[in-house]
Coordinates of C-alpha atoms in Angstrom, one line a residue:
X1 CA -13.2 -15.7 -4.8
X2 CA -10.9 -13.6 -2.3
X3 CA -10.8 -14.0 1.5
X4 CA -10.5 -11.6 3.8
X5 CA -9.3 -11.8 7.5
X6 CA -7.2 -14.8 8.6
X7 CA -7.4 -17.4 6.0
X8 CA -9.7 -20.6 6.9
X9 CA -10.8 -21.7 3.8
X10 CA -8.6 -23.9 2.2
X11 CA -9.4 -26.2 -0.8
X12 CA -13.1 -25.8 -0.4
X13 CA -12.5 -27.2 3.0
X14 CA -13.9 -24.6 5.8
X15 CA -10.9 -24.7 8.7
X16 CA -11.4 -24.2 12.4
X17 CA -10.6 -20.6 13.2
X18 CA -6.6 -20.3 13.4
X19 CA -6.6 -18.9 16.9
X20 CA -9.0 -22.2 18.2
X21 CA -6.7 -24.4 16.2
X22 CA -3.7 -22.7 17.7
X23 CA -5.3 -22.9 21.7
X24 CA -6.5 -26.8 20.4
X25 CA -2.8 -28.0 19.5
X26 CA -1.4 -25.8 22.9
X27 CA -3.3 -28.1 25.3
X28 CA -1.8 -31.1 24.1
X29 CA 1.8 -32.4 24.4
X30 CA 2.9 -33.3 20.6
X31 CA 5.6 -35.7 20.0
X32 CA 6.4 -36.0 16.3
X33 CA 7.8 -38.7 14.1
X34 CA 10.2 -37.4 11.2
X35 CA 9.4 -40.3 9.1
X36 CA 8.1 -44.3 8.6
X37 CA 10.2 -46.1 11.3
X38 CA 11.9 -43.6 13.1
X39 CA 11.8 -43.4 16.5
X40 CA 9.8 -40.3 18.3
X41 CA 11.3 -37.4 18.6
X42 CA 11.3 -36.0 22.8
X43 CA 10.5 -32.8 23.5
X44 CA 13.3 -32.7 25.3
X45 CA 15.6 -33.0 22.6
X46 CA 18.6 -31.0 23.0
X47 CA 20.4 -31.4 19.7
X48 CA 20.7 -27.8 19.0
X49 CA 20.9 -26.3 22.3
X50 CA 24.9 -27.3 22.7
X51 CA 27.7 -28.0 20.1
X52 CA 28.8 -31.3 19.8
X53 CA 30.4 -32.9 22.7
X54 CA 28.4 -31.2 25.3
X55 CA 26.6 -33.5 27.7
X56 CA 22.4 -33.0 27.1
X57 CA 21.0 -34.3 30.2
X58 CA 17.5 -32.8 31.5
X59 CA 18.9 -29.6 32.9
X60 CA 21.4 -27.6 30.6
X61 CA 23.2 -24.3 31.4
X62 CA 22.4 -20.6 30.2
X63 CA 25.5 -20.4 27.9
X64 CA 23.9 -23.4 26.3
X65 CA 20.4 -21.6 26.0
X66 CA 22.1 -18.3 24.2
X67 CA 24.1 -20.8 22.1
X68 CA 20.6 -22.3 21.0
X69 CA 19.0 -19.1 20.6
X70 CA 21.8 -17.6 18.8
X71 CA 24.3 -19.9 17.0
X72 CA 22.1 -18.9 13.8
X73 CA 22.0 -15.1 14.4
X74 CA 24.7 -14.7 11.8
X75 CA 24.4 -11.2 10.3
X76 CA 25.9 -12.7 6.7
X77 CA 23.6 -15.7 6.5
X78 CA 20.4 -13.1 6.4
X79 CA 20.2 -12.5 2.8
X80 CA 20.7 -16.2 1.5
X81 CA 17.5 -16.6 4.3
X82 CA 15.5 -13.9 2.9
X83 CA 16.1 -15.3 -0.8
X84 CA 14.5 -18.2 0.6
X85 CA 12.0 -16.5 1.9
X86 CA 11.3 -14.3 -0.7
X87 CA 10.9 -17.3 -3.1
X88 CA 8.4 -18.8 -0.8
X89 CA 6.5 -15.7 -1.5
X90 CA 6.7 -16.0 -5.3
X91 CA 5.6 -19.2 -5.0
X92 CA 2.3 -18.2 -3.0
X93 CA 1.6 -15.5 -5.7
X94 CA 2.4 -17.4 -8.7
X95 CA 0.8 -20.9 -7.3
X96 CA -2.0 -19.1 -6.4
X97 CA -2.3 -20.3 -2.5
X98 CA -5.0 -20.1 -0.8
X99 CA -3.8 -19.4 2.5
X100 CA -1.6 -17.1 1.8
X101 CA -0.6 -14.0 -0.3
X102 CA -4.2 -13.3 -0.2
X103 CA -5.1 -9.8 -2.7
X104 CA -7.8 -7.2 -1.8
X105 CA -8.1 -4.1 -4.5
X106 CA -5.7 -1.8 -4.3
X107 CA -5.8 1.2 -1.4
X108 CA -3.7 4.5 -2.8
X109 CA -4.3 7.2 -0.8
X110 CA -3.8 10.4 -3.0
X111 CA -4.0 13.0 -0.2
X112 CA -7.7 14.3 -1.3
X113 CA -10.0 12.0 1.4
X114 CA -11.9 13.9 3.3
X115 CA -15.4 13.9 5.0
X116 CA -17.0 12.4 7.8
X117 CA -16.9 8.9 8.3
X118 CA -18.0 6.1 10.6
X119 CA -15.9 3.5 12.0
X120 CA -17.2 0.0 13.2
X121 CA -14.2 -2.1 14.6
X122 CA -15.3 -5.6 15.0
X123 CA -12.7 -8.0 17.0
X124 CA -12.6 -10.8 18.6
X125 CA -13.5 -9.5 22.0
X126 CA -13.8 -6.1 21.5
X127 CA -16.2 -3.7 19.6
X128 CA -15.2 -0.1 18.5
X129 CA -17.1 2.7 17.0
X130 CA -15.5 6.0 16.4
X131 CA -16.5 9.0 14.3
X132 CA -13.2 9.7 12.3
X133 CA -13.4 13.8 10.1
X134 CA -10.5 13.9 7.6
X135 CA -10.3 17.5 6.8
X136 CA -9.4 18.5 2.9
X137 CA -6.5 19.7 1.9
X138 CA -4.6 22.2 2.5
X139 CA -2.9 24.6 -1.2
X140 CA -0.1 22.4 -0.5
X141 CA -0.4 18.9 1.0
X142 CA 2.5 17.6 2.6
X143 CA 2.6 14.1 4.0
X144 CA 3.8 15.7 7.2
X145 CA 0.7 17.8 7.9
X146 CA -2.0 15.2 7.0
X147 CA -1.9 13.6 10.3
X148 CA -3.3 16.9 11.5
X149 CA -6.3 16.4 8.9
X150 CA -7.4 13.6 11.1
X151 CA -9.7 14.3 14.2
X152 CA -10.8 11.6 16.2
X153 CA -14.4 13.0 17.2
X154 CA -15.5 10.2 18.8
X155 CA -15.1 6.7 20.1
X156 CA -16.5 4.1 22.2
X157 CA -15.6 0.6 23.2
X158 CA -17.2 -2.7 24.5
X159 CA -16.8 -5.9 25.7
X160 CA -17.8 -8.6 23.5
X161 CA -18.9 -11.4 26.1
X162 CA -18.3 -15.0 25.4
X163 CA -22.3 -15.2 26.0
X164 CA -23.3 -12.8 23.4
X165 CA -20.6 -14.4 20.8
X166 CA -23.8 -15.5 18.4
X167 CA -23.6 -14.1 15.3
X168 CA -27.0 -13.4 14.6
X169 CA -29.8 -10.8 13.5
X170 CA -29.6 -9.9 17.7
X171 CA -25.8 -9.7 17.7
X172 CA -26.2 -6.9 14.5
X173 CA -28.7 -4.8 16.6
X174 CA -26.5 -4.8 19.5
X175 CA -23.9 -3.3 17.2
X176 CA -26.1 -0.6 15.4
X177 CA -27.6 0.1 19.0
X178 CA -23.7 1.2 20.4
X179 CA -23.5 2.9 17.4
X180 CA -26.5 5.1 17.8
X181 CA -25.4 6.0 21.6
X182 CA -22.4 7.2 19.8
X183 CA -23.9 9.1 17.5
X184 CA -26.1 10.4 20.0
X185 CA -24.4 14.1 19.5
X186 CA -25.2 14.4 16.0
X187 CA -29.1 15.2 15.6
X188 CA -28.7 14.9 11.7
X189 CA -27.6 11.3 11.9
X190 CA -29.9 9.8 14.8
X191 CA -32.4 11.2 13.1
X192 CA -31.8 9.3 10.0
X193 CA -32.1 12.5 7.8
X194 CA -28.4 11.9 6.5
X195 CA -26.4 8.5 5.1
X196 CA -23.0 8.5 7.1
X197 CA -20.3 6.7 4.7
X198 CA -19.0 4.0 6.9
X199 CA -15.8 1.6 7.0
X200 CA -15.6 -1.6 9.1
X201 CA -13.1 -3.5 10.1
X202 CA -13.6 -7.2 10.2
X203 CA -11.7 -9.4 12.4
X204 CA -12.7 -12.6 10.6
X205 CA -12.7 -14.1 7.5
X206 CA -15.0 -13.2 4.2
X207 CA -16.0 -14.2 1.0
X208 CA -15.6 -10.9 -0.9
X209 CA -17.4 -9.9 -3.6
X210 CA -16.0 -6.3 -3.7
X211 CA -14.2 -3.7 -1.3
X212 CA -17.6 -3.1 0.3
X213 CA -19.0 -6.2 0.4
X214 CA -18.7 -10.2 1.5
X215 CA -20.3 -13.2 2.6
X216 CA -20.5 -14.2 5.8
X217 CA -19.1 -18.2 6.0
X218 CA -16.9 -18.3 8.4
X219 CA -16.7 -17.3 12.2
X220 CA -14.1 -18.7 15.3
X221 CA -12.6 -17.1 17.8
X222 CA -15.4 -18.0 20.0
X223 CA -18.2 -17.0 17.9
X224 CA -20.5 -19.2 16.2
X225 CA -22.8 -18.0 12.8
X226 CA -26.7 -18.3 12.9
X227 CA -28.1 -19.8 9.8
X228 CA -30.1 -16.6 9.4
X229 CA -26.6 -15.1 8.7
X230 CA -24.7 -17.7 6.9
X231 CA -23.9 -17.1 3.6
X232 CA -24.9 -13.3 3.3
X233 CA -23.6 -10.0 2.6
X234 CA -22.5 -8.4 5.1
X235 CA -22.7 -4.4 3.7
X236 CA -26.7 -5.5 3.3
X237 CA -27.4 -7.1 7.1
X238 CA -25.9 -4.2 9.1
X239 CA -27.1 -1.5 6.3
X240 CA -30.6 -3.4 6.7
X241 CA -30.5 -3.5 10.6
X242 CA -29.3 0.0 11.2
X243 CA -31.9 1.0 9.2
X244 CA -34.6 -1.3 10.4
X245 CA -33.9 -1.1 14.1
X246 CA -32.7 2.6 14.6
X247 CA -33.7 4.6 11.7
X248 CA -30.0 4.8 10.8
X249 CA -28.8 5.6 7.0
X250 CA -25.2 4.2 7.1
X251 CA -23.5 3.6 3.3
X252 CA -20.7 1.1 3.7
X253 CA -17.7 2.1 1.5
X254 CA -15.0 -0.8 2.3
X255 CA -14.5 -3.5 4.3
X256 CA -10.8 -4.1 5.7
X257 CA -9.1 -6.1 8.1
X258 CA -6.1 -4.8 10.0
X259 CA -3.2 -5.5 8.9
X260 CA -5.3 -3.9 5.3
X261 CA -6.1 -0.6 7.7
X262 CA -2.8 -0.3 8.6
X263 CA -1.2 0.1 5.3
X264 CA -4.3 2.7 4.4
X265 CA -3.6 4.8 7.4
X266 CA 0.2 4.2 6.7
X267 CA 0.1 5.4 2.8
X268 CA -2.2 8.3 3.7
X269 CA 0.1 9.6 6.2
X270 CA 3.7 8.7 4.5
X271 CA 4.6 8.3 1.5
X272 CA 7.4 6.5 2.0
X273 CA 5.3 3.4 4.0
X274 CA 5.7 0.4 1.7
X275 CA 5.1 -2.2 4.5
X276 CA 2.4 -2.6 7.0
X277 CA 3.2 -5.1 9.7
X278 CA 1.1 -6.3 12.3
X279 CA 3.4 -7.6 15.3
X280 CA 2.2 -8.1 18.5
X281 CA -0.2 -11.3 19.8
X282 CA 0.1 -13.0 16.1
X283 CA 2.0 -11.2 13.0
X284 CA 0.8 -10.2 9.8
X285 CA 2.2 -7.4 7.2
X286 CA 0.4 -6.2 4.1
X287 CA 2.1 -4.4 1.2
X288 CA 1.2 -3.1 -3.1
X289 CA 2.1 -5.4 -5.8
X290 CA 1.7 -5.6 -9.4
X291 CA 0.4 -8.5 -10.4
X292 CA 2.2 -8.8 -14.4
X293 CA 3.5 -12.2 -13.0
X294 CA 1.2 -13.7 -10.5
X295 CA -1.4 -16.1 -10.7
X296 CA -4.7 -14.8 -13.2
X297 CA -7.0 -15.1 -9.5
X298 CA -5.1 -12.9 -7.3
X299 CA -5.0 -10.3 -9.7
X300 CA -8.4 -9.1 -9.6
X301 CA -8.2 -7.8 -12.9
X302 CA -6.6 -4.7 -11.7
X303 CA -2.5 -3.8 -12.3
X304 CA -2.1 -3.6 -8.7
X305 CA -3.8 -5.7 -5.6
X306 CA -2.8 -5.0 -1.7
X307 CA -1.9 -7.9 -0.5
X308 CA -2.9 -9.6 2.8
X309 CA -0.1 -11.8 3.3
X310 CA -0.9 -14.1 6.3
X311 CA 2.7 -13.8 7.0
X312 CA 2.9 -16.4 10.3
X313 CA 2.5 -19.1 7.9
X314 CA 5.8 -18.3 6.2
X315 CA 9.8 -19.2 7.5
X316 CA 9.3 -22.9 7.1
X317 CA 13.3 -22.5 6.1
X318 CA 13.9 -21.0 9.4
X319 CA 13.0 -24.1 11.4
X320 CA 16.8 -24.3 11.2
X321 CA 17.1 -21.7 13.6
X322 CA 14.6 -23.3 16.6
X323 CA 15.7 -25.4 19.6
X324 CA 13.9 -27.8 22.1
X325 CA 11.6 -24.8 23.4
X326 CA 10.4 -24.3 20.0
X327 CA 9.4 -28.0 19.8
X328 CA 7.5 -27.2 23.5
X329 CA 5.1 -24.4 21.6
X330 CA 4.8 -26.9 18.3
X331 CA 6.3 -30.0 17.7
X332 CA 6.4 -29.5 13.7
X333 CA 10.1 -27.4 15.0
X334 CA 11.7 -31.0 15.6
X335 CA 12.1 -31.2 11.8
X336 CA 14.6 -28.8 12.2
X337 CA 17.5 -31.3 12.0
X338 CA 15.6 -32.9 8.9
X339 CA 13.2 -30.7 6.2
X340 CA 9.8 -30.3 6.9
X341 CA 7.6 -32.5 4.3
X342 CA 5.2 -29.8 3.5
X343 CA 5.0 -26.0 2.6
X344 CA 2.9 -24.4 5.6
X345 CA 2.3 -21.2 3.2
X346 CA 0.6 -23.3 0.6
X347 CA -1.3 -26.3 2.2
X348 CA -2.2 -28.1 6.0
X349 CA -0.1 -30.8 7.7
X350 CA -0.8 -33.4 4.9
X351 CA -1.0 -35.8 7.6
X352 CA -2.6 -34.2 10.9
X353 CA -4.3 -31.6 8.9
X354 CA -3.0 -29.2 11.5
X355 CA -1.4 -25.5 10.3
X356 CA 1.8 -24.4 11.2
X357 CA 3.2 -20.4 11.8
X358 CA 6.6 -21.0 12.0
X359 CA 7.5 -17.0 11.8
X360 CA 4.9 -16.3 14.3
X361 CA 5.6 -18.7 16.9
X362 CA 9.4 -17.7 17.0
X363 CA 8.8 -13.7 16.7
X364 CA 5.4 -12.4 18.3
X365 CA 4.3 -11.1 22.0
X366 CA 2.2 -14.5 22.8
X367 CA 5.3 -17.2 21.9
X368 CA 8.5 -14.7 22.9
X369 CA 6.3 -14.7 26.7
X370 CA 6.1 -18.5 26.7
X371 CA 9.5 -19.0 25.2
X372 CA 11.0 -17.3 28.5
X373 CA 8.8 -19.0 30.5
X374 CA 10.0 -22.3 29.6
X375 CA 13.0 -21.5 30.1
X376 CA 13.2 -20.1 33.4
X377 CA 11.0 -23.4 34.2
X378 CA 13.8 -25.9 33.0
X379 CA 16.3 -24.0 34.9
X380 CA 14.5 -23.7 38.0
X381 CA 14.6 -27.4 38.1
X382 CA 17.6 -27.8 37.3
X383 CA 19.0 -25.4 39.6
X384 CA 20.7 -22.9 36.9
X385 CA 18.8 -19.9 38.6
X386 CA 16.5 -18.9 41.5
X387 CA 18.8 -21.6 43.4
X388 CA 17.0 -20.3 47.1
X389 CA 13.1 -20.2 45.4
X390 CA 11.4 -23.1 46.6
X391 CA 8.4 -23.4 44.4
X392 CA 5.5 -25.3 44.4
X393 CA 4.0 -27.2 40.9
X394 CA 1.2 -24.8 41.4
X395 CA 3.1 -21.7 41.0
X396 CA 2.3 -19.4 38.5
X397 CA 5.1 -19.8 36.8
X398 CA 4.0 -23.1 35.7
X399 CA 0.6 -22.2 34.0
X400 CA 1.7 -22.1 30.0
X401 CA 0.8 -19.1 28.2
X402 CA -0.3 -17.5 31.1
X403 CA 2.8 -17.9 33.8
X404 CA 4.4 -14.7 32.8
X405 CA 3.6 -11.5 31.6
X406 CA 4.6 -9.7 28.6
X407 CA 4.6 -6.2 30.7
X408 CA 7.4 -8.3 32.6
X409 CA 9.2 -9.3 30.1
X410 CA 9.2 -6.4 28.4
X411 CA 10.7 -5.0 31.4
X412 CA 13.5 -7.0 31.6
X413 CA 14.1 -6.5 27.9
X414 CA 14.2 -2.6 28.4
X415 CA 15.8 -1.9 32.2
X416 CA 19.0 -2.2 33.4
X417 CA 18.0 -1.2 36.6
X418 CA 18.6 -4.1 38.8
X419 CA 16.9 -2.8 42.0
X420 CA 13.6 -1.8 39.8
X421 CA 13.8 -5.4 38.1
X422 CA 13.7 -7.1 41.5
X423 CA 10.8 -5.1 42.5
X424 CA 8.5 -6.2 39.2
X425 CA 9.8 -9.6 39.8
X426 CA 9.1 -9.6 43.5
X427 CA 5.5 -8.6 42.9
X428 CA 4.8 -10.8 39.9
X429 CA 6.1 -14.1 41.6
X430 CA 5.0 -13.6 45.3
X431 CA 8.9 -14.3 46.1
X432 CA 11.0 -13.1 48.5
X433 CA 13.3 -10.4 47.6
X434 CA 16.3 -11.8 49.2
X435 CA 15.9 -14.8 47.9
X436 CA 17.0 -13.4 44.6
X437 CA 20.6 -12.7 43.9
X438 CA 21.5 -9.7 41.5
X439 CA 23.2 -13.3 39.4
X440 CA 19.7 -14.2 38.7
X441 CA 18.7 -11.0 37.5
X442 CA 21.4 -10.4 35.4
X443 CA 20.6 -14.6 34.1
X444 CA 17.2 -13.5 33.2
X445 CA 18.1 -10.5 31.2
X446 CA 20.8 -12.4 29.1
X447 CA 17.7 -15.1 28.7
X448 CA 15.3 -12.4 27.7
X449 CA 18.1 -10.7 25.1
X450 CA 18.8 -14.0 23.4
X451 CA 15.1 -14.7 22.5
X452 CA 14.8 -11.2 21.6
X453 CA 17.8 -11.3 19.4
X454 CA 17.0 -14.0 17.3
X455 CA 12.7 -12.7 16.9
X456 CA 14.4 -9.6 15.7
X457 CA 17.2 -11.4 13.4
X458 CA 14.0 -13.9 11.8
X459 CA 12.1 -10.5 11.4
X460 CA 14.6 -8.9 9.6
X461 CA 14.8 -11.5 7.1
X462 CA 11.3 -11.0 6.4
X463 CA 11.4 -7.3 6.2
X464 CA 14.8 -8.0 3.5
X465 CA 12.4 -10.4 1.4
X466 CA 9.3 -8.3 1.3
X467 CA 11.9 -5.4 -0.5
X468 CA 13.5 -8.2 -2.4
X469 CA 9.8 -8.9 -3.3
X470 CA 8.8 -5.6 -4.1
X471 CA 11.9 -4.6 -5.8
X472 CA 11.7 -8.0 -8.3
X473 CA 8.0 -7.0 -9.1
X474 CA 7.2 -3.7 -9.0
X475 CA 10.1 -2.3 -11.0
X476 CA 12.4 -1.2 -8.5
X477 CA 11.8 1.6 -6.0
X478 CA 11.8 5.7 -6.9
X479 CA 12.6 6.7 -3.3
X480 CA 15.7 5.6 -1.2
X481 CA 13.4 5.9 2.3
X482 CA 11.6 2.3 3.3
X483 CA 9.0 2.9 5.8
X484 CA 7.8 -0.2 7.4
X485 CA 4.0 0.9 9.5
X486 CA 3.5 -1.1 12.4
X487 CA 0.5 -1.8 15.1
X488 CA 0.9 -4.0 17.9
X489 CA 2.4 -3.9 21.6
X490 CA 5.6 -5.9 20.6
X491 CA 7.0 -3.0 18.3
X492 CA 5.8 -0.9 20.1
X493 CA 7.1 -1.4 23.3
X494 CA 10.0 -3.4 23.1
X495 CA 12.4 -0.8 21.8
X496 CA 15.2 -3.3 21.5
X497 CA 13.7 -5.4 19.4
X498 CA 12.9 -2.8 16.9
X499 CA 16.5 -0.9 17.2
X500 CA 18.0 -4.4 16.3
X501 CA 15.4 -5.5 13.6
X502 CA 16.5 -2.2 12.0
X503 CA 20.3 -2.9 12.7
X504 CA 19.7 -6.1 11.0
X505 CA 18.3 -4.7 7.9
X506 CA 20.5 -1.8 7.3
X507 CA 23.6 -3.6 7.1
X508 CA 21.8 -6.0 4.9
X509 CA 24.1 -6.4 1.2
X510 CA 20.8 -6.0 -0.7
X511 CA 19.5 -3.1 1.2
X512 CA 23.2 -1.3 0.9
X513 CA 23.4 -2.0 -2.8
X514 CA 19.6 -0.6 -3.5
X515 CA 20.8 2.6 -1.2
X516 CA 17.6 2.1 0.6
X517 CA 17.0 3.6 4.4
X518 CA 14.8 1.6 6.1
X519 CA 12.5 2.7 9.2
X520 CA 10.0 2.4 11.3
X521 CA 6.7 4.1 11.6
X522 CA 4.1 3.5 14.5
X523 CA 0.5 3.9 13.5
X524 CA -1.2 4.4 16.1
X525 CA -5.2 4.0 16.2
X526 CA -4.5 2.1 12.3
X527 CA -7.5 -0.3 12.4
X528 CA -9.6 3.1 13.3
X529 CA -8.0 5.4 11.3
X530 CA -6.9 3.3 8.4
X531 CA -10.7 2.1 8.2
X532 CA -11.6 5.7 7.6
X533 CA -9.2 6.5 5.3
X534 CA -10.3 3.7 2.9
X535 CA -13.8 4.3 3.0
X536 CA -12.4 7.7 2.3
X537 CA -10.9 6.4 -0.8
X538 CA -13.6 4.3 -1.9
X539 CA -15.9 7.0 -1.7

């Protein structure tokens, strides 16, 4: 069997959604033991925030913050990490895990999609329909030009309430009811006199049985699963109720998720995209291999599979490189001064059963946010910065995961404008403005740039190992451009971040030997898009 989505089946054992395990192990404070008789570990633990000598009481300095944030940015150390890396995804592929390195059949735009297509986007609190046309080709089809094959006709977008979070026969109709307000326009559809080819992208985990088609067994991020749902097909329920309810012929032609819709969209419109990442609450990437030498069930008896690669569970070598406000967002990160006694990216906490996404927890939007949060928390109180704020414990500032905004940070990150950076900050906090010196400022930015720095250095690495990976199994590469595809608000957005991923990468020995370029490419509207473009290619 083949799961789709983020993986929660493991061993035969259904697992708790990984965003509810995630919000589960965030309300408590952990405190790990690294083995039989030792004593607890403290979150408070400082032993990689200062070099030796330096006095680790509760409040420590901002030169010892960067120095824990970067004392393992070192540009020379990146490919010995991403061999490490790399070997950890090997190991997935040829140990056939089950959590991660999950394959999907292979998605190879050849430029000829076209048609008509209908897009259902189901998320965890969102639902999107769009009408996407992809116009045929052109007498000569350049990459360039196809993104001006694609018209988005139509879209619409709703809430998806916590009360209505039932999957259900009910929770199928609302769905093909939105769909038919959309396709209102079109007399020929609404009337049921034509089949619409349809994709859908699924934000949660399947059983599939083909591109088209997969069981319905497991749910989370809020939802729960009726029993008259459990267990079946999901191309037959919403073909059945569109049908049934509206009078609506709709022939589904692939099921994706998005990190899988990315790299469609990605390869239809560049044929240089070899990576699709997902990076901006969580982290994912997707990418083609050949499957001569991995394990007989992920190859899907086919020479190539895409891979969904649940990447977050990945970088348990990279524990290395985490400090005390690591340990704050997961306490697994105090193993850093020891090893880690199991693989994240190929089973559970042996012990608490819990998972741990080591890569995601130091690089995406949700844990950079918190990151600087705690940190402007433990210098606060220990009077390292905003030394004439007089805060109360019900400040915002206190509420984890939700005492700072990632619009602000991003700010930060991005403006050197000091007078504009006090205004944002002003109006975020409720603080005075002259209670905040341009010192503090400037303190914040350095703060903001060191977490930065080393999210960009881990993701690097992981960028490096995917071409290690793909150089290792699929032969080499024919083309010395390496577009990496990306969705999500971090890459977007924070500019730096991506500049310094990239600077990270091209200086890389392995990259500069291959003579490989590597880029960036923003797909924007990928989960819509993408979805069309591999119902496209499945049709």
């Amino acid at each position: 069997m083949m799961y789709l989505g983020n993986n929660e089946y493991v061993k035969g054992v259904c697992v708790e959604n990984t965003v509810d395990l995630i919000k589960e192990k965030e309300a408590k404070v952990l405190v790990t033991q690294v083995g039989a008789g030792s004593e607890p570990l403290s979150l408070g633990s400082e032993s990689v925030l200062a070099p030796a000598g330096v006095q680790k009481d509760r409040s420590i300095s901002i030169e010892q913050i960067i120095w824990g944030f970067e004392h393992g940015v070192v540009p020379a150390a990146l490919t010995n990490h991403s061999d490490m890396m790399c070997e950890d995804f090997r190991e997935a592929l040829e140990k056939n895990s089950e959590m991660t390195m999950l394959p999907n059949e292979k998605i190879c735009p050849t430029g000829d999609e076209h048609g008509e297509y209908l897009v259902i986007d189901v998320g965890g609190s969102t639902l999107r329909i769009a009408i996407v046309e992809i116009k045929p080709p052109g007498d000569s089809d350049e990459n360039d030009d196809r993104e001006k094959r694609i018209n988005l006709v139509s879209e619409r977008q709703w809430t998806v309430e916590n009360s209505v979070k039932v999957m259900d026969l009910k929770f199928f109709r609302w769905i093909a009811k939105n769909a038919k307000e959309t396709l209102a326009y079109r007399e020929d559809f609404v009337s049921g006199k034509c089949k619409l080819k349809t994709g859908i992208s699924w934000s949660f985990p399947l059983e599939m049985t083909s591109h088209s088609s997969g069981n319905i067994l497991f749910a989370g991020k809020g939802y729960t699963i009726s029993q008259e749902v459990y267990g079946k097909d999901l191309k037959y329920i919403l073909e059945s109720v569109f049908l049934e309810s509206y009078g609506l012929q709709i022939d589904i032609k692939s099921i994706v998720n998005d990190s899988l819709a990315t790299y469609a969209a990605g390869a239809f419109l560049d044929k240089n995209m070899k990576l699709a990442m997902v990076l901006g609450t969580g982290l994912n990437a997707c990418c083609l291999i050949k499957t001569d030498s991995i394990h007989e069930k992920k190859r899907l008896d086919s020479d190539y599979v895409l891979l969904n690669s649940e990447l977050s569970f990945f970088g348990r070598d990279l524990i290395s490189l985490s400090n005390k406000f690591d340990t704050m967002i997961d306490s697994h990160f105090d193993y850093r001064n020891t090893k880690l006694p199991y693989k994240p990216h190929m089973e559970l906490d042996t012990l608490t059963k819990e998972i741990f996404q080591p890569l995601e927890l130091m690089t995406s939007g949700r844990y950079i946010v918190e990151l600087v949060r705690s940190i402007i928390v433990d210098l606060i109180e220990g009077g390292n910065i905003f030394q004439k704020v007089h805060l109360g414990m019900s400040h915002v500032i206190y509420k984890r995961y939700d005492g700072l905004s990632g619009e602000l940070v991003c700010s930060i990150s991005e403006s050197d404008d000091i007078t504009f950076l006090r205004k944002r900050i002003v109006k975020y906090m409720g603080w005075n403005p002259n209670d905040i010196d341009d010192a503090d400022i400037i303190n914040l930015k350095l703060i903001v740039d060191c977490v930065i720095k080393r999210a960009a250095y881990l993701m690097a690495i992981t960028i490096v190992a995917f071409i290690k990976l793909m150089h290792i199994n699929n032969d080499g590469s024919k083309s010395d451009v390496f577009k990496v595809g990306f969705v999500g608000s971090v890459l977007a957005h924070f500019k730096k971040y991506r500049n310094t991923v990239l600077e990270f990468v091209n200086e890389d020995s392995l990259v500069k030997s291959l003579g490989l370029k590597v880029g960036f490419k923003s797909l924007v509207e990928s989960s819509i898009i993408g979805t069309a473009i591999s119902a496209a290619y499945f049709s």
